[in-house]
Each structure stands twice: as structure tokens, then as C-alpha cells.
Amino acid sequence: MDEFPEENMSDLQLKSADSKTVNFVMHDADPTWAYWSPLICDGDTVDILLEDIPGEEITVHVTAHLIDGKIVWAIFHCKGSLTSEKTGETYKIVDQTRLTFDENFELTSNIYHVHAKGDKGSRIMNFFELDYDAQTYVLTKSVCSGNDE
């Protein structure tokens, strides 16, 4: 992906002749894609949140910075409701994923943070970084409180 189509840009701020920051919104209406997130407390996966609430969708706000038409970094902010696979609890989630790329559009960092607030009082914040060698996310921090079901 070298550039974003103009019709997807809701805001365009020119930084210089070769540099720009774009903002746009995406919705997960694509049936081949679904949002999910693990919930991890004390190093154990305690639940999986799945996007299966009828009429709900995850909204993704994207800010990306391009130089010479190539993405240098992008931040994805996701919001919506997910259902607990284990308890059925409904969680409002807010997450942020920050990606940075080198001059060859190779991913150099991928940091993911999710805050999930359940309707039964559970609250979980998880922070992850991508382990490039293993191609898996590594939990760097978790904060858990509330319902202990």
C-alpha cells in the first residue's frame, strides 16, 4: 500500500511537499475480518473477547504519516463492544495499535494496547509488543480489576 485513496481521507494536513498526515475512519463491515482480543491477567489468558454482538461493529480511526507516498507510521484507534467467550460478559473496548515502518516499508515496531471494561465490573488493560523472531505478541504489562468470575 503506497498511498491512501483520496476518497477515504476525512482530513489531510500537508507537512511539506513530500510529507503528509492523513486521518480516516474504517468500519469492520467486511465479513472476512473480525476483531478479537485475549484478556490476560497475571500472565494467564483468562478470556477471549469476540466480536459477535448483533448490530455492533468495531470502528477504527486511523492516522497515518506518509513521506514520498510511503507510510512511515500509523496509529489505529479501535472502539466497540465485544462479548466474553467464557462468561458472556459484554465489554466496551478501546485499543490503540501503533506501527512504524522503515524506508523499505518493512515493519519496525508494532505496539498494541487494549482497555476492556465489562458490564459486570471487570476491567482489564493489556499492553503487547510484537516479537519479530517468533511473530507473536508478547505481553509487556497487564492491569486487572473487578469481577473475579
mmCIF file of N, CA and C in Angstrom:
data_model
loop_
_atom_site.group_PDB
_atom_site.id
_atom_site.type_symbol
_atom_site.label_atom_id
_atom_site.label_comp_id
_atom_site.label_asym_id
_atom_site.label_seq_id
_atom_site.Cartn_x
_atom_site.Cartn_y
_atom_site.Cartn_z
ATOM 1 N N MET A 1 0.849 -1.164 0.000
ATOM 2 C CA MET A 1 0.000 0.000 0.000
ATOM 3 C C MET A 1 0.893 1.223 0.000
ATOM 4 N N ASP A 2 0.952 1.914 -1.114
ATOM 5 C CA ASP A 2 1.813 3.078 -1.216
ATOM 6 C C ASP A 2 1.123 4.356 -0.770
ATOM 7 N N GLU A 3 -0.145 4.536 -1.141
ATOM 8 C CA GLU A 3 -0.881 5.729 -0.771
ATOM 9 C C GLU A 3 -2.303 5.355 -0.446
ATOM 10 N N PHE A 4 -2.983 6.229 0.279
ATOM 11 C CA PHE A 4 -4.380 6.016 0.606
ATOM 12 C C PHE A 4 -5.227 6.695 -0.464
ATOM 13 N N PRO A 5 -6.290 6.069 -0.908
ATOM 14 C CA PRO A 5 -7.174 6.715 -1.882
ATOM 15 C C PRO A 5 -7.764 7.999 -1.301
ATOM 16 N N GLU A 6 -7.852 9.026 -2.132
ATOM 17 C CA GLU A 6 -8.361 10.326 -1.688
ATOM 18 C C GLU A 6 -9.757 10.229 -1.091
ATOM 19 N N GLU A 7 -10.622 9.340 -1.618
ATOM 20 C CA GLU A 7 -11.992 9.267 -1.122
ATOM 21 C C GLU A 7 -12.065 8.767 0.319
ATOM 22 N N ASN A 8 -11.016 8.137 0.851
ATOM 23 C CA ASN A 8 -11.008 7.652 2.232
ATOM 24 C C ASN A 8 -10.495 8.688 3.221
ATOM 25 N N MET A 9 -10.015 9.800 2.747
ATOM 26 C CA MET A 9 -9.414 10.784 3.638
ATOM 27 C C MET A 9 -10.467 11.767 4.129
ATOM 28 N N SER A 10 -10.629 11.837 5.442
ATOM 29 C CA SER A 10 -11.550 12.804 6.010
ATOM 30 C C SER A 10 -10.813 14.065 6.437
ATOM 31 N N ASP A 11 -9.507 13.980 6.548
ATOM 32 C CA ASP A 11 -8.707 15.124 6.972
ATOM 33 C C ASP A 11 -7.325 14.961 6.365
ATOM 34 N N LEU A 12 -6.800 16.001 5.776
ATOM 35 C CA LEU A 12 -5.490 15.945 5.159
ATOM 36 C C LEU A 12 -4.717 17.177 5.581
ATOM 37 N N GLN A 13 -3.561 16.947 6.191
ATOM 38 C CA GLN A 13 -2.749 18.058 6.668
ATOM 39 C C GLN A 13 -1.391 17.954 5.999
ATOM 40 N N LEU A 14 -1.053 18.910 5.161
ATOM 41 C CA LEU A 14 0.228 18.890 4.479
ATOM 42 C C LEU A 14 1.328 19.373 5.408
ATOM 43 N N LYS A 15 2.390 18.588 5.521
ATOM 44 C CA LYS A 15 3.525 18.957 6.362
ATOM 45 C C LYS A 15 4.615 19.610 5.523
ATOM 46 N N SER A 16 4.822 19.150 4.293
ATOM 47 C CA SER A 16 5.762 19.717 3.347
ATOM 48 C C SER A 16 5.381 19.164 1.993
ATOM 49 N N ALA A 17 6.160 19.458 0.979
ATOM 50 C CA ALA A 17 5.824 18.991 -0.356
ATOM 51 C C ALA A 17 5.799 17.463 -0.429
ATOM 52 N N ASP A 18 6.626 16.775 0.373
ATOM 53 C CA ASP A 18 6.737 15.322 0.291
ATOM 54 C C ASP A 18 6.174 14.599 1.502
ATOM 55 N N SER A 19 5.618 15.311 2.463
ATOM 56 C CA SER A 19 5.199 14.720 3.721
ATOM 57 C C SER A 19 3.765 15.125 4.034
ATOM 58 N N LYS A 20 2.939 14.147 4.474
ATOM 59 C CA LYS A 20 1.569 14.477 4.860
ATOM 60 C C LYS A 20 1.066 13.476 5.891
ATOM 61 N N THR A 21 0.109 13.950 6.672
ATOM 62 C CA THR A 21 -0.557 13.109 7.651
ATOM 63 C C THR A 21 -2.020 13.010 7.234
ATOM 64 N N VAL A 22 -2.537 11.789 7.205
ATOM 65 C CA VAL A 22 -3.925 11.574 6.805
ATOM 66 C C VAL A 22 -4.690 10.934 7.944
ATOM 67 N N ASN A 23 -5.964 11.234 8.018
ATOM 68 C CA ASN A 23 -6.866 10.655 9.012
ATOM 69 C C ASN A 23 -8.082 10.124 8.271
ATOM 70 N N PHE A 24 -8.524 8.941 8.659
ATOM 71 C CA PHE A 24 -9.744 8.398 8.072
ATOM 72 C C PHE A 24 -10.342 7.370 9.020
ATOM 73 N N VAL A 25 -11.582 6.983 8.734
ATOM 74 C CA VAL A 25 -12.320 6.043 9.574
ATOM 75 C C VAL A 25 -12.657 4.820 8.748
ATOM 76 N N MET A 26 -12.514 3.649 9.369
ATOM 77 C CA MET A 26 -12.900 2.388 8.732
ATOM 78 C C MET A 26 -13.902 1.695 9.646
ATOM 79 N N HIS A 27 -14.753 0.898 9.054
ATOM 80 C CA HIS A 27 -15.690 0.075 9.808
ATOM 81 C C HIS A 27 -15.442 -1.373 9.404
ATOM 82 N N ASP A 28 -15.683 -2.279 10.315
ATOM 83 C CA ASP A 28 -15.378 -3.688 10.038
ATOM 84 C C ASP A 28 -16.544 -4.400 9.356
ATOM 85 N N ALA A 29 -17.119 -3.785 8.340
ATOM 86 C CA ALA A 29 -18.247 -4.379 7.631
ATOM 87 C C ALA A 29 -17.817 -5.567 6.769
ATOM 88 N N ASP A 30 -16.535 -5.755 6.564
ATOM 89 C CA ASP A 30 -16.030 -6.868 5.765
ATOM 90 C C ASP A 30 -16.273 -8.172 6.517
ATOM 91 N N PRO A 31 -17.095 -9.090 5.969
ATOM 92 C CA PRO A 31 -17.412 -10.332 6.691
ATOM 93 C C PRO A 31 -16.228 -11.295 6.826
ATOM 94 N N THR A 32 -15.127 -11.032 6.124
ATOM 95 C CA THR A 32 -13.955 -11.912 6.227
ATOM 96 C C THR A 32 -13.029 -11.489 7.361
ATOM 97 N N TRP A 33 -13.347 -10.390 8.044
ATOM 98 C CA TRP A 33 -12.490 -9.872 9.099
ATOM 99 C C TRP A 33 -13.317 -9.695 10.358
ATOM 100 N N ALA A 34 -12.773 -10.090 11.490
ATOM 101 C CA ALA A 34 -13.462 -9.889 12.765
ATOM 102 C C ALA A 34 -12.426 -9.524 13.827
ATOM 103 N N TYR A 35 -12.795 -8.631 14.703
ATOM 104 C CA TYR A 35 -11.920 -8.191 15.781
ATOM 105 C C TYR A 35 -12.045 -9.164 16.950
ATOM 106 N N TRP A 36 -10.934 -9.474 17.582
ATOM 107 C CA TRP A 36 -10.936 -10.271 18.803
ATOM 108 C C TRP A 36 -9.724 -9.851 19.630
ATOM 109 N N SER A 37 -9.746 -10.161 20.914
ATOM 110 C CA SER A 37 -8.629 -9.810 21.773
ATOM 111 C C SER A 37 -8.567 -10.765 22.953
ATOM 112 N N PRO A 38 -7.363 -11.223 23.313
ATOM 113 C CA PRO A 38 -7.237 -12.003 24.539
ATOM 114 C C PRO A 38 -7.277 -11.079 25.748
ATOM 115 N N LEU A 39 -7.753 -11.595 26.874
ATOM 116 C CA LEU A 39 -7.660 -10.890 28.151
ATOM 117 C C LEU A 39 -6.695 -11.679 29.013
ATOM 118 N N ILE A 40 -5.641 -11.015 29.451
ATOM 119 C CA ILE A 40 -4.580 -11.689 30.189
ATOM 120 C C ILE A 40 -4.414 -11.023 31.546
ATOM 121 N N CYS A 41 -4.425 -11.850 32.610
ATOM 122 C CA CYS A 41 -4.189 -11.377 33.972
ATOM 123 C C CYS A 41 -3.150 -12.278 34.623
ATOM 124 N N ASP A 42 -2.197 -11.678 35.285
ATOM 125 C CA ASP A 42 -1.131 -12.428 35.976
ATOM 126 C C ASP A 42 -0.477 -13.455 35.054
ATOM 127 N N GLY A 43 -0.332 -13.107 33.771
ATOM 128 C CA GLY A 43 0.341 -13.978 32.820
ATOM 129 C C GLY A 43 -0.520 -15.080 32.235
ATOM 130 N N ASP A 44 -1.768 -15.218 32.683
ATOM 131 C CA ASP A 44 -2.661 -16.264 32.176
ATOM 132 C C ASP A 44 -3.754 -15.648 31.312
ATOM 133 N N THR A 45 -4.069 -16.299 30.204
ATOM 134 C CA THR A 45 -5.197 -15.870 29.389
ATOM 135 C C THR A 45 -6.463 -16.285 30.112
ATOM 136 N N VAL A 46 -7.225 -15.306 30.577
ATOM 137 C CA VAL A 46 -8.426 -15.589 31.359
ATOM 138 C C VAL A 46 -9.679 -15.597 30.495
ATOM 139 N N ASP A 47 -9.598 -15.023 29.314
ATOM 140 C CA ASP A 47 -10.769 -14.974 28.447
ATOM 141 C C ASP A 47 -10.338 -14.503 27.070
ATOM 142 N N ILE A 48 -11.233 -14.678 26.107
ATOM 143 C CA ILE A 48 -11.069 -14.155 24.761
ATOM 144 C C ILE A 48 -12.308 -13.321 24.475
ATOM 145 N N LEU A 49 -12.104 -12.111 23.983
ATOM 146 C CA LEU A 49 -13.226 -11.264 23.588
ATOM 147 C C LEU A 49 -13.442 -11.410 22.092
ATOM 148 N N LEU A 50 -14.709 -11.631 21.723
ATOM 149 C CA LEU A 50 -15.069 -11.848 20.334
ATOM 150 C C LEU A 50 -16.086 -10.813 19.881
ATOM 151 N N GLU A 51 -16.017 -10.460 18.639
ATOM 152 C CA GLU A 51 -16.956 -9.506 18.058
ATOM 153 C C GLU A 51 -18.154 -10.275 17.509
ATOM 154 N N ASP A 52 -19.171 -10.439 18.337
ATOM 155 C CA ASP A 52 -20.351 -11.175 17.872
ATOM 156 C C ASP A 52 -21.647 -10.592 18.416
ATOM 157 N N ILE A 53 -21.665 -9.299 18.648
ATOM 158 C CA ILE A 53 -22.862 -8.638 19.160
ATOM 159 C C ILE A 53 -23.650 -8.116 17.949
ATOM 160 N N PRO A 54 -24.865 -8.628 17.729
ATOM 161 C CA PRO A 54 -25.651 -8.183 16.566
ATOM 162 C C PRO A 54 -25.833 -6.665 16.559
ATOM 163 N N GLY A 55 -25.608 -6.075 15.411
ATOM 164 C CA GLY A 55 -25.784 -4.631 15.262
ATOM 165 C C GLY A 55 -24.606 -3.803 15.729
ATOM 166 N N GLU A 56 -23.621 -4.424 16.373
ATOM 167 C CA GLU A 56 -22.430 -3.701 16.836
ATOM 168 C C GLU A 56 -21.302 -3.911 15.835
ATOM 169 N N GLU A 57 -20.473 -2.926 15.714
ATOM 170 C CA GLU A 57 -19.279 -3.084 14.903
ATOM 171 C C GLU A 57 -18.142 -2.319 15.549
ATOM 172 N N ILE A 58 -16.953 -2.695 15.179
ATOM 173 C CA ILE A 58 -15.765 -2.004 15.661
ATOM 174 C C ILE A 58 -15.475 -0.863 14.691
ATOM 175 N N THR A 59 -15.306 0.325 15.238
ATOM 176 C CA THR A 59 -14.938 1.477 14.426
ATOM 177 C C THR A 59 -13.450 1.706 14.598
ATOM 178 N N VAL A 60 -12.762 1.929 13.496
ATOM 179 C CA VAL A 60 -11.322 2.106 13.509
ATOM 180 C C VAL A 60 -10.997 3.491 12.946
ATOM 181 N N HIS A 61 -10.384 4.325 13.778
ATOM 182 C CA HIS A 61 -9.906 5.638 13.350
ATOM 183 C C HIS A 61 -8.409 5.491 13.089
ATOM 184 N N VAL A 62 -7.968 5.906 11.928
ATOM 185 C CA VAL A 62 -6.573 5.731 11.542
ATOM 186 C C VAL A 62 -5.942 7.088 11.285
ATOM 187 N N THR A 63 -4.747 7.280 11.830
ATOM 188 C CA THR A 63 -3.899 8.417 11.494
ATOM 189 C C THR A 63 -2.609 7.832 10.955
ATOM 190 N N ALA A 64 -2.228 8.248 9.771
ATOM 191 C CA ALA A 64 -1.005 7.721 9.152
ATOM 192 C C ALA A 64 -0.167 8.878 8.632
ATOM 193 N N HIS A 65 1.140 8.736 8.758
ATOM 194 C CA HIS A 65 2.061 9.751 8.252
ATOM 195 C C HIS A 65 2.832 9.156 7.083
ATOM 196 N N LEU A 66 2.835 9.891 5.968
ATOM 197 C CA LEU A 66 3.488 9.428 4.753
ATOM 198 C C LEU A 66 4.584 10.407 4.355
ATOM 199 N N ILE A 67 5.674 9.863 3.854
ATOM 200 C CA ILE A 67 6.740 10.651 3.258
ATOM 201 C C ILE A 67 6.991 10.055 1.881
ATOM 202 N N ASP A 68 6.951 10.895 0.876
ATOM 203 C CA ASP A 68 7.095 10.453 -0.513
ATOM 204 C C ASP A 68 6.130 9.323 -0.852
ATOM 205 N N GLY A 69 4.917 9.389 -0.319
ATOM 206 C CA GLY A 69 3.894 8.402 -0.627
ATOM 207 C C GLY A 69 4.025 7.093 0.110
ATOM 208 N N LYS A 70 5.008 6.956 0.997
ATOM 209 C CA LYS A 70 5.218 5.727 1.764
ATOM 210 C C LYS A 70 4.836 5.967 3.225
ATOM 211 N N ILE A 71 4.174 4.990 3.824
ATOM 212 C CA ILE A 71 3.778 5.128 5.222
ATOM 213 C C ILE A 71 5.002 5.003 6.118
ATOM 214 N N VAL A 72 5.176 5.977 7.026
ATOM 215 C CA VAL A 72 6.270 5.968 8.000
ATOM 216 C C VAL A 72 5.759 5.421 9.328
ATOM 217 N N TRP A 73 4.562 5.854 9.712
ATOM 218 C CA TRP A 73 3.930 5.325 10.919
ATOM 219 C C TRP A 73 2.417 5.428 10.759
ATOM 220 N N ALA A 74 1.720 4.604 11.537
ATOM 221 C CA ALA A 74 0.263 4.626 11.548
ATOM 222 C C ALA A 74 -0.212 4.282 12.955
ATOM 223 N N ILE A 75 -1.284 4.935 13.366
ATOM 224 C CA ILE A 75 -1.907 4.645 14.661
ATOM 225 C C ILE A 75 -3.368 4.292 14.392
ATOM 226 N N PHE A 76 -3.783 3.141 14.897
ATOM 227 C CA PHE A 76 -5.147 2.666 14.757
ATOM 228 C C PHE A 76 -5.824 2.740 16.123
ATOM 229 N N HIS A 77 -6.949 3.441 16.224
ATOM 230 C CA HIS A 77 -7.752 3.500 17.442
ATOM 231 C C HIS A 77 -9.042 2.736 17.165
ATOM 232 N N CYS A 78 -9.270 1.653 17.893
ATOM 233 C CA CYS A 78 -10.469 0.839 17.703
ATOM 234 C C CYS A 78 -11.391 1.004 18.899
ATOM 235 N N LYS A 79 -12.695 1.102 18.622
ATOM 236 C CA LYS A 79 -13.697 1.203 19.683
ATOM 237 C C LYS A 79 -14.883 0.338 19.304
ATOM 238 N N GLY A 80 -15.505 -0.253 20.325
ATOM 239 C CA GLY A 80 -16.706 -1.033 20.077
ATOM 240 C C GLY A 80 -17.010 -1.947 21.249
ATOM 241 N N SER A 81 -17.898 -2.894 21.018
ATOM 242 C CA SER A 81 -18.307 -3.852 22.049
ATOM 243 C C SER A 81 -17.964 -5.261 21.620
ATOM 244 N N LEU A 82 -17.476 -6.035 22.572
ATOM 245 C CA LEU A 82 -17.130 -7.432 22.338
ATOM 246 C C LEU A 82 -17.758 -8.280 23.433
ATOM 247 N N THR A 83 -17.919 -9.561 23.160
ATOM 248 C CA THR A 83 -18.511 -10.488 24.123
ATOM 249 C C THR A 83 -17.449 -11.446 24.636
ATOM 250 N N SER A 84 -17.486 -11.702 25.943
ATOM 251 C CA SER A 84 -16.601 -12.673 26.565
ATOM 252 C C SER A 84 -16.939 -14.069 26.059
ATOM 253 N N GLU A 85 -15.931 -14.798 25.612
ATOM 254 C CA GLU A 85 -16.125 -16.175 25.168
ATOM 255 C C GLU A 85 -16.474 -17.074 26.351
ATOM 256 N N LYS A 86 -15.939 -16.746 27.528
ATOM 257 C CA LYS A 86 -16.097 -17.594 28.718
ATOM 258 C C LYS A 86 -17.375 -17.301 29.509
ATOM 259 N N THR A 87 -17.645 -16.009 29.776
ATOM 260 C CA THR A 87 -18.743 -15.661 30.685
ATOM 261 C C THR A 87 -19.938 -15.004 29.998
ATOM 262 N N GLY A 88 -19.773 -14.560 28.763
ATOM 263 C CA GLY A 88 -20.844 -13.840 28.091
ATOM 264 C C GLY A 88 -20.913 -12.370 28.457
ATOM 265 N N GLU A 89 -20.041 -11.924 29.360
ATOM 266 C CA GLU A 89 -19.998 -10.517 29.748
ATOM 267 C C GLU A 89 -19.726 -9.662 28.500
ATOM 268 N N THR A 90 -20.367 -8.507 28.430
ATOM 269 C CA THR A 90 -20.151 -7.582 27.317
ATOM 270 C C THR A 90 -19.119 -6.550 27.740
ATOM 271 N N TYR A 91 -18.120 -6.362 26.903
ATOM 272 C CA TYR A 91 -17.041 -5.418 27.169
ATOM 273 C C TYR A 91 -17.060 -4.291 26.151
ATOM 274 N N LYS A 92 -16.908 -3.078 26.637
ATOM 275 C CA LYS A 92 -16.599 -1.944 25.776
ATOM 276 C C LYS A 92 -15.084 -1.911 25.682
ATOM 277 N N ILE A 93 -14.577 -1.868 24.471
ATOM 278 C CA ILE A 93 -13.122 -1.852 24.315
ATOM 279 C C ILE A 93 -12.671 -0.578 23.622
ATOM 280 N N VAL A 94 -11.485 -0.163 24.010
ATOM 281 C CA VAL A 94 -10.760 0.897 23.329
ATOM 282 C C VAL A 94 -9.353 0.362 23.172
ATOM 283 N N ASP A 95 -8.859 0.347 21.945
ATOM 284 C CA ASP A 95 -7.492 -0.108 21.781
ATOM 285 C C ASP A 95 -6.728 0.837 20.877
ATOM 286 N N GLN A 96 -5.428 0.761 20.990
ATOM 287 C CA GLN A 96 -4.547 1.542 20.137
ATOM 288 C C GLN A 96 -3.427 0.641 19.660
ATOM 289 N N THR A 97 -3.199 0.657 18.370
ATOM 290 C CA THR A 97 -2.075 -0.066 17.784
ATOM 291 C C THR A 97 -1.219 0.948 17.049
ATOM 292 N N ARG A 98 0.070 0.952 17.340
ATOM 293 C CA ARG A 98 1.000 1.877 16.671
ATOM 294 C C ARG A 98 2.007 1.055 15.875
ATOM 295 N N LEU A 99 2.084 1.353 14.590
ATOM 296 C CA LEU A 99 3.011 0.682 13.685
ATOM 297 C C LEU A 99 4.013 1.697 13.160
ATOM 298 N N THR A 100 5.291 1.289 13.058
ATOM 299 C CA THR A 100 6.287 2.122 12.397
ATOM 300 C C THR A 100 6.969 1.273 11.330
ATOM 301 N N PHE A 101 7.407 1.948 10.270
ATOM 302 C CA PHE A 101 7.989 1.270 9.113
ATOM 303 C C PHE A 101 9.315 1.921 8.743
ATOM 304 N N ASP A 102 10.205 1.118 8.137
ATOM 305 C CA ASP A 102 11.457 1.686 7.640
ATOM 306 C C ASP A 102 11.257 2.166 6.199
ATOM 307 N N GLU A 103 12.344 2.614 5.567
ATOM 308 C CA GLU A 103 12.252 3.186 4.223
ATOM 309 C C GLU A 103 11.828 2.162 3.161
ATOM 310 N N ASN A 104 11.936 0.866 3.476
ATOM 311 C CA ASN A 104 11.510 -0.192 2.547
ATOM 312 C C ASN A 104 10.113 -0.711 2.871
ATOM 313 N N PHE A 105 9.387 0.016 3.719
ATOM 314 C CA PHE A 105 8.054 -0.349 4.177
ATOM 315 C C PHE A 105 8.063 -1.669 4.948
ATOM 316 N N GLU A 106 9.186 -1.956 5.599
ATOM 317 C CA GLU A 106 9.278 -3.104 6.498
ATOM 318 C C GLU A 106 8.855 -2.638 7.886
ATOM 319 N N LEU A 107 8.030 -3.425 8.540
ATOM 320 C CA LEU A 107 7.548 -3.095 9.874
ATOM 321 C C LEU A 107 8.709 -3.109 10.862
ATOM 322 N N THR A 108 8.898 -2.001 11.593
ATOM 323 C CA THR A 108 9.994 -1.937 12.573
ATOM 324 C C THR A 108 9.491 -2.011 14.006
ATOM 325 N N SER A 109 8.232 -1.624 14.243
ATOM 326 C CA SER A 109 7.662 -1.814 15.567
ATOM 327 C C SER A 109 6.150 -1.919 15.461
ATOM 328 N N ASN A 110 5.585 -2.663 16.404
ATOM 329 C CA ASN A 110 4.144 -2.891 16.448
ATOM 330 C C ASN A 110 3.789 -2.989 17.929
ATOM 331 N N ILE A 111 3.173 -1.945 18.455
ATOM 332 C CA ILE A 111 2.800 -1.891 19.865
ATOM 333 C C ILE A 111 1.280 -1.828 19.948
ATOM 334 N N TYR A 112 0.703 -2.686 20.772
ATOM 335 C CA TYR A 112 -0.746 -2.836 20.870
ATOM 336 C C TYR A 112 -1.169 -2.696 22.324
ATOM 337 N N HIS A 113 -2.207 -1.892 22.580
ATOM 338 C CA HIS A 113 -2.720 -1.664 23.930
ATOM 339 C C HIS A 113 -4.231 -1.753 23.864
ATOM 340 N N VAL A 114 -4.834 -2.518 24.765
ATOM 341 C CA VAL A 114 -6.294 -2.623 24.805
ATOM 342 C C VAL A 114 -6.789 -2.376 26.229
ATOM 343 N N HIS A 115 -7.886 -1.621 26.347
ATOM 344 C CA HIS A 115 -8.558 -1.393 27.624
ATOM 345 C C HIS A 115 -9.965 -1.925 27.458
ATOM 346 N N ALA A 116 -10.330 -2.925 28.260
ATOM 347 C CA ALA A 116 -11.649 -3.553 28.184
ATOM 348 C C ALA A 116 -12.390 -3.343 29.497
ATOM 349 N N LYS A 117 -13.606 -2.803 29.389
ATOM 350 C CA LYS A 117 -14.428 -2.529 30.576
ATOM 351 C C LYS A 117 -15.716 -3.330 30.437
ATOM 352 N N GLY A 118 -15.900 -4.319 31.349
ATOM 353 C CA GLY A 118 -17.048 -5.203 31.283
ATOM 354 C C GLY A 118 -18.280 -4.659 31.966
ATOM 355 N N ASP A 119 -19.464 -5.116 31.514
ATOM 356 C CA ASP A 119 -20.723 -4.655 32.108
ATOM 357 C C ASP A 119 -20.998 -5.299 33.470
ATOM 358 N N LYS A 120 -20.141 -6.252 33.907
ATOM 359 C CA LYS A 120 -20.271 -6.855 35.238
ATOM 360 C C LYS A 120 -19.155 -6.384 36.169
ATOM 361 N N GLY A 121 -18.436 -5.330 35.757
ATOM 362 C CA GLY A 121 -17.422 -4.739 36.631
ATOM 363 C C GLY A 121 -15.985 -5.102 36.320
ATOM 364 N N SER A 122 -15.738 -5.998 35.393
ATOM 365 C CA SER A 122 -14.355 -6.362 35.055
ATOM 366 C C SER A 122 -13.691 -5.233 34.278
ATOM 367 N N ARG A 123 -12.406 -5.033 34.587
ATOM 368 C CA ARG A 123 -11.596 -4.062 33.850
ATOM 369 C C ARG A 123 -10.233 -4.670 33.623
ATOM 370 N N ILE A 124 -9.815 -4.664 32.376
ATOM 371 C CA ILE A 124 -8.514 -5.235 32.043
ATOM 372 C C ILE A 124 -7.825 -4.326 31.033
ATOM 373 N N MET A 125 -6.554 -4.052 31.302
ATOM 374 C CA MET A 125 -5.706 -3.325 30.359
ATOM 375 C C MET A 125 -4.512 -4.213 30.057
ATOM 376 N N ASN A 126 -4.291 -4.457 28.772
ATOM 377 C CA ASN A 126 -3.160 -5.273 28.336
ATOM 378 C C ASN A 126 -2.322 -4.478 27.347
ATOM 379 N N PHE A 127 -1.003 -4.624 27.463
ATOM 380 C CA PHE A 127 -0.048 -3.973 26.571
ATOM 381 C C PHE A 127 0.808 -5.064 25.935
ATOM 382 N N PHE A 128 0.966 -4.998 24.622
ATOM 383 C CA PHE A 128 1.725 -6.016 23.886
ATOM 384 C C PHE A 128 2.721 -5.348 22.948
ATOM 385 N N GLU A 129 3.799 -6.074 22.656
ATOM 386 C CA GLU A 129 4.724 -5.706 21.583
ATOM 387 C C GLU A 129 4.939 -6.939 20.731
ATOM 388 N N LEU A 130 5.123 -6.722 19.425
ATOM 389 C CA LEU A 130 5.333 -7.842 18.526
ATOM 390 C C LEU A 130 6.761 -8.357 18.653
ATOM 391 N N ASP A 131 6.904 -9.679 18.852
ATOM 392 C CA ASP A 131 8.208 -10.340 18.821
ATOM 393 C C ASP A 131 8.427 -10.763 17.366
ATOM 394 N N TYR A 132 9.337 -10.073 16.683
ATOM 395 C CA TYR A 132 9.532 -10.309 15.252
ATOM 396 C C TYR A 132 10.057 -11.702 14.945
ATOM 397 N N ASP A 133 10.953 -12.218 15.774
ATOM 398 C CA ASP A 133 11.514 -13.549 15.528
ATOM 399 C C ASP A 133 10.440 -14.627 15.612
ATOM 400 N N ALA A 134 9.600 -14.569 16.629
ATOM 401 C CA ALA A 134 8.566 -15.583 16.828
ATOM 402 C C ALA A 134 7.264 -15.242 16.111
ATOM 403 N N GLN A 135 7.141 -13.982 15.646
ATOM 404 C CA GLN A 135 5.912 -13.499 15.008
ATOM 405 C C GLN A 135 4.698 -13.687 15.924
ATOM 406 N N THR A 136 4.889 -13.371 17.204
ATOM 407 C CA THR A 136 3.806 -13.413 18.180
ATOM 408 C C THR A 136 3.871 -12.142 19.017
ATOM 409 N N TYR A 137 2.750 -11.815 19.647
ATOM 410 C CA TYR A 137 2.721 -10.679 20.557
ATOM 411 C C TYR A 137 3.193 -11.125 21.932
ATOM 412 N N VAL A 138 3.977 -10.266 22.578
ATOM 413 C CA VAL A 138 4.486 -10.521 23.921
ATOM 414 C C VAL A 138 3.803 -9.529 24.861
ATOM 415 N N LEU A 139 3.211 -10.054 25.926
ATOM 416 C CA LEU A 139 2.574 -9.200 26.924
ATOM 417 C C LEU A 139 3.661 -8.464 27.691
ATOM 418 N N THR A 140 3.597 -7.135 27.694
ATOM 419 C CA THR A 140 4.593 -6.355 28.423
ATOM 420 C C THR A 140 4.042 -5.826 29.739
ATOM 421 N N LYS A 141 2.700 -5.725 29.851
ATOM 422 C CA LYS A 141 2.081 -5.247 31.079
ATOM 423 C C LYS A 141 0.608 -5.615 31.061
ATOM 424 N N SER A 142 0.077 -5.937 32.235
ATOM 425 C CA SER A 142 -1.378 -6.123 32.349
ATOM 426 C C SER A 142 -1.841 -5.570 33.683
ATOM 427 N N VAL A 143 -3.037 -4.985 33.661
ATOM 428 C CA VAL A 143 -3.680 -4.453 34.867
ATOM 429 C C VAL A 143 -5.082 -4.999 34.866
ATOM 430 N N CYS A 144 -5.453 -5.704 35.952
ATOM 431 C CA CYS A 144 -6.761 -6.348 36.036
ATOM 432 C C CYS A 144 -7.442 -5.970 37.341
ATOM 433 N N SER A 145 -8.756 -5.742 37.259
ATOM 434 C CA SER A 145 -9.526 -5.469 38.479
ATOM 435 C C SER A 145 -10.979 -5.790 38.214
ATOM 436 N N GLY A 146 -11.754 -5.849 39.291
ATOM 437 C CA GLY A 146 -13.196 -6.051 39.152
ATOM 438 C C GLY A 146 -13.612 -7.476 39.360
ATOM 439 N N ASN A 147 -14.607 -7.881 38.603
ATOM 440 C CA ASN A 147 -15.242 -9.187 38.719
ATOM 441 C C ASN A 147 -14.220 -10.318 38.594
ATOM 442 N N ASP A 148 -14.190 -11.235 39.524
ATOM 443 C CA ASP A 148 -13.217 -12.347 39.512
ATOM 444 C C ASP A 148 -13.861 -13.666 39.106
ATOM 445 N N GLU A 149 -14.939 -13.641 38.328
ATOM 446 C CA GLU A 149 -15.601 -14.888 37.916
ATOM 447 C C GLU A 149 -14.671 -15.735 37.095
#
